[in-house]
PDB file of C-alpha atoms in Angstrom:
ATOM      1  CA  UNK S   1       0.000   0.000   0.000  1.00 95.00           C
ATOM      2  CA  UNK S   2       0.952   3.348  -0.428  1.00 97.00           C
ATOM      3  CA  UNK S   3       2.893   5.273   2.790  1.00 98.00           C
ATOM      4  CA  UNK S   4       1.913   8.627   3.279  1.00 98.00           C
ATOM      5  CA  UNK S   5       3.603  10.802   5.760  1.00 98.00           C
ATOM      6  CA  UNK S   6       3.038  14.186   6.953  1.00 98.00           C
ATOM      7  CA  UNK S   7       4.501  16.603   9.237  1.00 98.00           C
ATOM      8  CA  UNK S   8       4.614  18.035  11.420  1.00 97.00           C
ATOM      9  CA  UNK S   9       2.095  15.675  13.261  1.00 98.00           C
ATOM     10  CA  UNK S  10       1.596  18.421  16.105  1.00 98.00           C
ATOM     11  CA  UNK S  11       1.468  21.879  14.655  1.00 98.00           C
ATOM     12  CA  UNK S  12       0.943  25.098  17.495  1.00 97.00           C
ATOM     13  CA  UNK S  13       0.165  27.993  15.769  1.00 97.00           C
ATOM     14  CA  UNK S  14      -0.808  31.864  16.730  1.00 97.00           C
ATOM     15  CA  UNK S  15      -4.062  32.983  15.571  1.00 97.00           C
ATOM     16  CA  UNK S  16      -3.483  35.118  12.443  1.00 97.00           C
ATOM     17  CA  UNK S  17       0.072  33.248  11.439  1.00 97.00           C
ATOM     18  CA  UNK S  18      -0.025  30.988   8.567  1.00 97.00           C
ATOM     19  CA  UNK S  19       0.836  27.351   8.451  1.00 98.00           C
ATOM     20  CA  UNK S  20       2.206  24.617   6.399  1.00 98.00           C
ATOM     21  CA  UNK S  21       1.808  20.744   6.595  1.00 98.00           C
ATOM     22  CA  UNK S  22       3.933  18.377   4.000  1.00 98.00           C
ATOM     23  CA  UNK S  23       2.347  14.947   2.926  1.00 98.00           C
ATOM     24  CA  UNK S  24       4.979  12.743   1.668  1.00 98.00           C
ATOM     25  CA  UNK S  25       4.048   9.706  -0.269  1.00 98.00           C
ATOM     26  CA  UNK S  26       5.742   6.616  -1.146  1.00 98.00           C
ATOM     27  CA  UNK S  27       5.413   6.525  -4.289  1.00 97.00           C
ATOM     28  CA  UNK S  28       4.305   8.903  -7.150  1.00 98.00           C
ATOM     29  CA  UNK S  29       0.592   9.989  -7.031  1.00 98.00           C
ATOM     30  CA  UNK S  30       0.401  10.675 -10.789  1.00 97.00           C
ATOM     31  CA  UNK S  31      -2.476   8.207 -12.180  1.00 97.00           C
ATOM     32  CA  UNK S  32      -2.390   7.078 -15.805  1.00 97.00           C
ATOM     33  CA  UNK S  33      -5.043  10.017 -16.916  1.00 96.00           C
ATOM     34  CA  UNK S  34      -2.426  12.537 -15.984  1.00 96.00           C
ATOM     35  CA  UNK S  35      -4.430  13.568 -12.560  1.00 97.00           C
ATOM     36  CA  UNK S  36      -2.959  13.585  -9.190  1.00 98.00           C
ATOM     37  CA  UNK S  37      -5.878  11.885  -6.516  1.00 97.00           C
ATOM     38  CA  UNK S  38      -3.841  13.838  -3.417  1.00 98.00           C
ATOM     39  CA  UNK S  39      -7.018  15.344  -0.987  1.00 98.00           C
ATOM     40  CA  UNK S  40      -6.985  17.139   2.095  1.00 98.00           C
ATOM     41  CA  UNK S  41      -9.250  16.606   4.647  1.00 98.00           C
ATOM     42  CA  UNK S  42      -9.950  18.624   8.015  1.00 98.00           C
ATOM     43  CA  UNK S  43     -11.549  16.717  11.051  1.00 98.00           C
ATOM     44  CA  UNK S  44     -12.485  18.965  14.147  1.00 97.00           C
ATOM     45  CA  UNK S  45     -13.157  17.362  17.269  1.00 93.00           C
ATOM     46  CA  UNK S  46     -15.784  15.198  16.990  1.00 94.00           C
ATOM     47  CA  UNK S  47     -17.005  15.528  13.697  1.00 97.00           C
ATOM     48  CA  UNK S  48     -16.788  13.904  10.648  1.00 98.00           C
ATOM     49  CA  UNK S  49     -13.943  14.513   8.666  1.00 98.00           C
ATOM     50  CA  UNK S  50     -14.374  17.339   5.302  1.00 98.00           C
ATOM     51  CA  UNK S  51     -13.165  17.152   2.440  1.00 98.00           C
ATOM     52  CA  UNK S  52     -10.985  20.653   2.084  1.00 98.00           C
ATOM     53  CA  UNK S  53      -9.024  20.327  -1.162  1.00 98.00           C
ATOM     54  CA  UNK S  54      -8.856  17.583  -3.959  1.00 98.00           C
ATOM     55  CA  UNK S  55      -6.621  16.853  -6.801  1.00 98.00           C
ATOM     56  CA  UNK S  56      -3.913  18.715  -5.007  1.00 98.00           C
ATOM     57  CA  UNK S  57      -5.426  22.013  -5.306  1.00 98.00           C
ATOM     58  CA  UNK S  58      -9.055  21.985  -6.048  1.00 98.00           C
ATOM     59  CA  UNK S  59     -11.232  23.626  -3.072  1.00 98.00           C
ATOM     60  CA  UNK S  60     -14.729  21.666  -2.548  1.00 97.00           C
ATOM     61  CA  UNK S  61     -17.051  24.431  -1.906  1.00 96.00           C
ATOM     62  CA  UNK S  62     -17.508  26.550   0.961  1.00 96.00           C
ATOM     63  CA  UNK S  63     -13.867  26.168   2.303  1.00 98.00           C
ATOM     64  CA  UNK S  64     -12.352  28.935   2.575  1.00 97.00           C
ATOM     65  CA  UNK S  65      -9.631  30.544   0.484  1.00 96.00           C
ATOM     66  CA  UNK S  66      -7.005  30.583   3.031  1.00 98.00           C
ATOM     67  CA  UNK S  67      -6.899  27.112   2.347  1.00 98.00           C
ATOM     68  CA  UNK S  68      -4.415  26.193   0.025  1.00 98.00           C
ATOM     69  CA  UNK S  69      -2.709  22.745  -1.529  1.00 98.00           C
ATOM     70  CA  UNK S  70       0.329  22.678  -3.576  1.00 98.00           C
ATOM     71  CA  UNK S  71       3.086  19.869  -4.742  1.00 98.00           C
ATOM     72  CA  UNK S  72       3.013  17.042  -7.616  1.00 97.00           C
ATOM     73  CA  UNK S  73       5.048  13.789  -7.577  1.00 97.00           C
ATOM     74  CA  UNK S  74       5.145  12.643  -4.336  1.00 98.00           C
ATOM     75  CA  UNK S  75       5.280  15.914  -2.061  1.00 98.00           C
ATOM     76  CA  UNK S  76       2.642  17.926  -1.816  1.00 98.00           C
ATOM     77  CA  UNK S  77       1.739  21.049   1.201  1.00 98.00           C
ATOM     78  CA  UNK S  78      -1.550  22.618   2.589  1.00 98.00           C
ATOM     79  CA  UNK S  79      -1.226  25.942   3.357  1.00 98.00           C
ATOM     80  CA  UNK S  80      -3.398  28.142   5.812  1.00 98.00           C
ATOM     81  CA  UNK S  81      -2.306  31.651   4.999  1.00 98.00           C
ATOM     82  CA  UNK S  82      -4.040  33.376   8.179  1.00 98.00           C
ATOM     83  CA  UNK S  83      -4.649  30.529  11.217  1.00 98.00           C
ATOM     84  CA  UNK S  84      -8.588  31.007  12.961  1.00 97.00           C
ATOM     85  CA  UNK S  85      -9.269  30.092  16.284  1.00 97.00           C
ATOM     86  CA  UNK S  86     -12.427  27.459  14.000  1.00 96.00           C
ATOM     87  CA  UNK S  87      -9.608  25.937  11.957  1.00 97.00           C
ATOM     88  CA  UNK S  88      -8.369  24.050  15.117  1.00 97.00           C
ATOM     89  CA  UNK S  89      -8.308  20.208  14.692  1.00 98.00           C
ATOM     90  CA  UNK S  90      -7.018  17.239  12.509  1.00 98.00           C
ATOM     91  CA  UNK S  91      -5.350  17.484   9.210  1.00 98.00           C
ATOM     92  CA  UNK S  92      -5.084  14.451   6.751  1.00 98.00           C
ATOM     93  CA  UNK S  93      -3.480  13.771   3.412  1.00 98.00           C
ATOM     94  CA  UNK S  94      -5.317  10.702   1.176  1.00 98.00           C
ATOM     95  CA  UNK S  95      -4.641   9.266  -1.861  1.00 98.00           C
ATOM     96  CA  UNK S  96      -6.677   7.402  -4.585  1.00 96.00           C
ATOM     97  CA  UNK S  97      -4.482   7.125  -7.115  1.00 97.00           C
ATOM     98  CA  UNK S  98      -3.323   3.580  -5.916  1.00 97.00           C
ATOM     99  CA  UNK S  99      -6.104   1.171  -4.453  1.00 94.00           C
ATOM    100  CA  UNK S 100      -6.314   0.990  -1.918  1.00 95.00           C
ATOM    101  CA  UNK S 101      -6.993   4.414  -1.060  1.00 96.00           C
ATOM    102  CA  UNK S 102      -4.613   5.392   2.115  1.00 98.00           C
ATOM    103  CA  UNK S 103      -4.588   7.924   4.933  1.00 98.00           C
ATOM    104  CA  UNK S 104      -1.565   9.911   6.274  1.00 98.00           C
ATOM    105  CA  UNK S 105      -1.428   9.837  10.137  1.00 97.00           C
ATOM    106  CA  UNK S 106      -2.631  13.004  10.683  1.00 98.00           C
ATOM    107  CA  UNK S 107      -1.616  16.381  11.631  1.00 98.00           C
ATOM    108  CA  UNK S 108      -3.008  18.288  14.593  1.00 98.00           C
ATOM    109  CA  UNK S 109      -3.460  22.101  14.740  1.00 98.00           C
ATOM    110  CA  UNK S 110      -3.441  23.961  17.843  1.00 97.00           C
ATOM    111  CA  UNK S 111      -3.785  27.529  19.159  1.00 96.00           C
ATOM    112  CA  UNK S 112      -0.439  28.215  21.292  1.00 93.00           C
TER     113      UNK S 112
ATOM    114  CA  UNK M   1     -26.178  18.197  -1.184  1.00 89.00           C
ATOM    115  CA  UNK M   2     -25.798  14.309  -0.347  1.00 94.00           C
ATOM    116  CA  UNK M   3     -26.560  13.434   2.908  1.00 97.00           C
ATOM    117  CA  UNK M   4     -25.278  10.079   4.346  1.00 98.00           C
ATOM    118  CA  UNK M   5     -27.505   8.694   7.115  1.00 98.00           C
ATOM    119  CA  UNK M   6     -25.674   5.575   9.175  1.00 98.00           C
ATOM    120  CA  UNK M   7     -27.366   3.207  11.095  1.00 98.00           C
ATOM    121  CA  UNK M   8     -26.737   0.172  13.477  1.00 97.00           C
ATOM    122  CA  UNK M   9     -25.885  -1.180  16.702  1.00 96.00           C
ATOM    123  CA  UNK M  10     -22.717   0.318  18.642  1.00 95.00           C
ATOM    124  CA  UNK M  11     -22.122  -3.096  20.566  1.00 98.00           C
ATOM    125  CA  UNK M  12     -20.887  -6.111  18.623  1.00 98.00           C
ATOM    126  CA  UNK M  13     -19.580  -9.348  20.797  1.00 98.00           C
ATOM    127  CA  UNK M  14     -16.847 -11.151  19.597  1.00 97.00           C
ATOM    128  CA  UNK M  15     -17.128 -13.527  16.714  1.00 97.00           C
ATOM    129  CA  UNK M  16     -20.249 -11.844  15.970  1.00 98.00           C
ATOM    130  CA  UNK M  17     -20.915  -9.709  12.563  1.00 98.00           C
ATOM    131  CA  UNK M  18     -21.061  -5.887  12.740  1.00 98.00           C
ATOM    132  CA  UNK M  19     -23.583  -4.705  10.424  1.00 98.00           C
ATOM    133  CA  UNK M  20     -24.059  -0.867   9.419  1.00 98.00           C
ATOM    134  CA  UNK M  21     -26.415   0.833   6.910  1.00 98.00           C
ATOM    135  CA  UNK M  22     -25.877   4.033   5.299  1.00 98.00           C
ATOM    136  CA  UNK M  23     -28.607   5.767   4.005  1.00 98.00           C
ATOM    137  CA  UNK M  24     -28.493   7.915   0.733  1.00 97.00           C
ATOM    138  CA  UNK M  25     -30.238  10.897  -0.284  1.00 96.00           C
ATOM    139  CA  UNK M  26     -29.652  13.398  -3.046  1.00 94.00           C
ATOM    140  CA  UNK M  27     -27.771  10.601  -5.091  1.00 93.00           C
ATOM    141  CA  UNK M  28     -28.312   7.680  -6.077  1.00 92.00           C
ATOM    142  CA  UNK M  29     -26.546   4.550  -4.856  1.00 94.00           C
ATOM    143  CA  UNK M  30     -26.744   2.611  -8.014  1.00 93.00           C
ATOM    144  CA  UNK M  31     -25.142   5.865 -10.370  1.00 89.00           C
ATOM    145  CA  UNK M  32     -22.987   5.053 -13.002  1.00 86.00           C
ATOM    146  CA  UNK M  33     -20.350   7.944 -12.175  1.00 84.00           C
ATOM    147  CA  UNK M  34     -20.264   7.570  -8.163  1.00 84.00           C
ATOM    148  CA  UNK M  35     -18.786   5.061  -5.417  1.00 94.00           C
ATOM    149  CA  UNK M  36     -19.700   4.695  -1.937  1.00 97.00           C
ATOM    150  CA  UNK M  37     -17.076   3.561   0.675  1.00 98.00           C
ATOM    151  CA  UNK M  38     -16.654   2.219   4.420  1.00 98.00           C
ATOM    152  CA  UNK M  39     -13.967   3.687   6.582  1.00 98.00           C
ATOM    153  CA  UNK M  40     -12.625   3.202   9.750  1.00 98.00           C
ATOM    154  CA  UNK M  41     -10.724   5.216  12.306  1.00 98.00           C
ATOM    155  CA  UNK M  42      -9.235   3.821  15.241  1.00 97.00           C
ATOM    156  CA  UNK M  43      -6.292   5.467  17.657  1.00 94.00           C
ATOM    157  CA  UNK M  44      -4.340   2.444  16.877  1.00 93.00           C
ATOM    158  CA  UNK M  45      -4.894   2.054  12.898  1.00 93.00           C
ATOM    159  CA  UNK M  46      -5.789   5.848  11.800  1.00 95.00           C
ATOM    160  CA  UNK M  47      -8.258   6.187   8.815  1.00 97.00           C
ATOM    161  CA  UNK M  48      -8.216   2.837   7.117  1.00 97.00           C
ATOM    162  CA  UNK M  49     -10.590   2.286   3.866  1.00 97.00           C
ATOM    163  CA  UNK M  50     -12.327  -0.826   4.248  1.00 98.00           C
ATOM    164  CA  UNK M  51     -13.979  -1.411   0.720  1.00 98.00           C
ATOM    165  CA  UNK M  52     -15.992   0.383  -1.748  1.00 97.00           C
ATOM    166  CA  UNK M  53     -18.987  -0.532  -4.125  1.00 97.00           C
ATOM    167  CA  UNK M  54     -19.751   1.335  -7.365  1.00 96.00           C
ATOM    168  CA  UNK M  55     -22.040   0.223  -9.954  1.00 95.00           C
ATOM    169  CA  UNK M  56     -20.876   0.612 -13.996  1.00 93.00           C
ATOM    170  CA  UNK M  57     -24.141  -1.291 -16.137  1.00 91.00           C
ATOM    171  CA  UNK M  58     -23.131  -4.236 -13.463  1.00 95.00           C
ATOM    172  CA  UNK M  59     -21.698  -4.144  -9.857  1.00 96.00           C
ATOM    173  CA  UNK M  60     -18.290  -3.904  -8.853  1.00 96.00           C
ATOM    174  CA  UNK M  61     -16.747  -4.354  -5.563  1.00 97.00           C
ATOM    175  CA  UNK M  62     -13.185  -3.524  -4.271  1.00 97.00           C
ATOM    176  CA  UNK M  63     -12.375  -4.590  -0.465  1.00 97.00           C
ATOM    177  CA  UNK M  64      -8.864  -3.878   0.950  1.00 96.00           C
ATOM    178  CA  UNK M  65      -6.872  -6.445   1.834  1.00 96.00           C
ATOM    179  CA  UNK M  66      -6.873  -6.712   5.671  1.00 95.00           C
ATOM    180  CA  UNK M  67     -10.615  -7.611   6.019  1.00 97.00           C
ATOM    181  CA  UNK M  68     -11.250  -9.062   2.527  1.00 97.00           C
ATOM    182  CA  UNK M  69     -11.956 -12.395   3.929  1.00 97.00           C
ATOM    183  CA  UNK M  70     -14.773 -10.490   6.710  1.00 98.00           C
ATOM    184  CA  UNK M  71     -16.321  -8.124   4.467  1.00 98.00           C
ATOM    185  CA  UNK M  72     -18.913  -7.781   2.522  1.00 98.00           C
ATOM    186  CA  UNK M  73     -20.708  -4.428   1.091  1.00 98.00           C
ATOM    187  CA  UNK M  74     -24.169  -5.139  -0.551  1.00 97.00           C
ATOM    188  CA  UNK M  75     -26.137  -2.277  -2.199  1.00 96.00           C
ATOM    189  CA  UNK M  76     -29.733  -2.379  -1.600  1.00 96.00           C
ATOM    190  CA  UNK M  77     -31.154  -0.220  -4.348  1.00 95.00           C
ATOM    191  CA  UNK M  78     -34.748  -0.269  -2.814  1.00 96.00           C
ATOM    192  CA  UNK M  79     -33.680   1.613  -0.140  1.00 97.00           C
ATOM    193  CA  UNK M  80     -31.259   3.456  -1.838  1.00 97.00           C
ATOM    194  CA  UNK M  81     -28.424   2.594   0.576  1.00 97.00           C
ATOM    195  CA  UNK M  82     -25.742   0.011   0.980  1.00 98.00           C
ATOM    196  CA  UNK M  83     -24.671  -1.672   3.809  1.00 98.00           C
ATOM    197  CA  UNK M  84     -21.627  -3.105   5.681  1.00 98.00           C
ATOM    198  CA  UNK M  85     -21.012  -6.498   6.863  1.00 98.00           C
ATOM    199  CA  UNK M  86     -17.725  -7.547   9.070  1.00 98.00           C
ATOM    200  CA  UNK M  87     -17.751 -10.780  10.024  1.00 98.00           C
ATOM    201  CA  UNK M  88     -15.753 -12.879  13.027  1.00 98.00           C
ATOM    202  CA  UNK M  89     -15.236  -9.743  14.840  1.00 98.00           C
ATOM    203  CA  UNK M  90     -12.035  -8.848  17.430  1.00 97.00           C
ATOM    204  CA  UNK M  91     -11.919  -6.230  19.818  1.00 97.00           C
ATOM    205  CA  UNK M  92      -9.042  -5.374  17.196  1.00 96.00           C
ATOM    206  CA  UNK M  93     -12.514  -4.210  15.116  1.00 97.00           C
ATOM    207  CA  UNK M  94     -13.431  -1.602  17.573  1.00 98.00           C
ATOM    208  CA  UNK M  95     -13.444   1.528  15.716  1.00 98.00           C
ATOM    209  CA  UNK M  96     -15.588   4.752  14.522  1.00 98.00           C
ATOM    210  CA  UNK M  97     -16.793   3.393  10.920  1.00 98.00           C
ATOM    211  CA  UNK M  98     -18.240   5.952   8.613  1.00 98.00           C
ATOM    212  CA  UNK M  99     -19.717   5.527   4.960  1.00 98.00           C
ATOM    213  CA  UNK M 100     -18.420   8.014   2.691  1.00 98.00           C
ATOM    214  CA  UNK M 101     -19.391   9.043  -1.195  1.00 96.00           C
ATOM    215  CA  UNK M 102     -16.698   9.067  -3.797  1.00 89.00           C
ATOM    216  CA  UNK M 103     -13.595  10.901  -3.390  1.00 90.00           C
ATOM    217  CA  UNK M 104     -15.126  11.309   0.418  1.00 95.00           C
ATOM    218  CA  UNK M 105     -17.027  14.294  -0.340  1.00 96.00           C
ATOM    219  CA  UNK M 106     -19.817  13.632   1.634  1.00 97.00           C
ATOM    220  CA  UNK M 107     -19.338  11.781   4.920  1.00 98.00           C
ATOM    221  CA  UNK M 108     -22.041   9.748   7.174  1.00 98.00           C
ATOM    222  CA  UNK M 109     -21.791  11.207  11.338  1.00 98.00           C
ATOM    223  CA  UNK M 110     -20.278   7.893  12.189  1.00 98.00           C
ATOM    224  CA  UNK M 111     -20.857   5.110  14.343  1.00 98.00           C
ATOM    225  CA  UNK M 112     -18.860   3.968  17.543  1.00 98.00           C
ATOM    226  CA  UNK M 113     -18.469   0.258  17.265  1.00 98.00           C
ATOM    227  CA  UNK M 114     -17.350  -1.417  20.515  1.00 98.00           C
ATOM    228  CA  UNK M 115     -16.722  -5.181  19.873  1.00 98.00           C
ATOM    229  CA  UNK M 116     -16.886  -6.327  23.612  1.00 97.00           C
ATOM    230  CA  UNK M 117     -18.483  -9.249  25.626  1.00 95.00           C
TER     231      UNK M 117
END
């Protein structure tokens, strides 16, 4: 199956600072069609996680545009340009380029 | 807007089957251009995809590799839902399971399943 690792997996930030999270996979995430199937999800305590980005750097609607994804290959980043107290929680990379579809370990975002 | 609706019981004994339902509305479980998936999350195991179903003019089923002798995922098109079936059950099975659309758009609330005597 295919590793993906991110870090940090604890990530304090101040309320207004940006941040950065890196997914690294194990292989490349380039399927056949020429698409990359790298998503970002966000999971706050005790909710379901949401889908925030897909195909690297698609937003799904209603997330906003401080939300970022970059990277092709096997590295790839989500950005939060400006940190809000609501974007506290769990971060997660996923792939479906390579069945099956695999998680990264998460990445937790705090308030310091 | 799809909504995923889950249903079942949050107590399972060992060696016993855990059985889920998930609910579909505002798509259709049997469409040609959609999937519908079973996760897990567990402190020990993270997010782990259990198995999808998607239906192309016939049914197709992928199950990961871990539970592929356990599981089975049956769409019920009646109903317009599909449904999860783990078989022989560990407390190694105890987990928050959640049905999910394709590409994990849309999400179910999950369900706590405690495999326990």
């Amino acid at each position: 199956d295919v590793v993906l690792t991110q870090s940090p997996l604890s990530l304090p930030v101040t309320l207004g600072q940006p941040a950065s999270i890196s997914c690294r996979s194990s292989q490349s995430l380039v399927y056949r069609d020429g698409d990359t199937y790298l998503n970002w999800f966000q999971q706050r305590p005790g909710q379901s996680p949401r889908r925030l980005l897909y195909k690297v750097s698609n937003r799904d609607s209603g997330v906003p545009d401080r939300f970022s994804g970059s990277g092709s290959g096997t590295d790839f980043t989500l950005k939060i340009s400006r940190v809000e107290a609501e974007d506290v929680g769990l971060y997660y990379c996923m792939q479906g380029t390579h069945w099956p579809d695999t998680f990264g370990q998460g990445t937790k975002v705090e308030i310091k | 807007q799809v909504h995923l609706q889950q249903s079942g019981p949050g107590l399972v004994k060992p060696s016993e089957t855990l059985s889920l339902t998930c609910a579909i509305s505002g798509d259709s479980v049997s469409t040609n251009s959609g999937a519908w998936n079973w996760i897990r999350q567990s402190p020990s195991r993270g997010l782990e995809l259990l198995g999808r179903i998607y239906y192309r003019s016939k049914w197709y089923f992928d199950y990961a590799l871990p539970v592929k002798s356990r599981i089975t995922i049956n769409p019920d098109t009646s109903k317009n839902q599909f449904s999860l079936q783990l078989k022989s059950v560990t407390p190694e099975d105890t987990a928050v399971y959640y049905c999910a659309s394709e590409w994990f758009r849309y999400w179910g609330q999950g369900t706590l399943v405690t495999v326990s005597s």
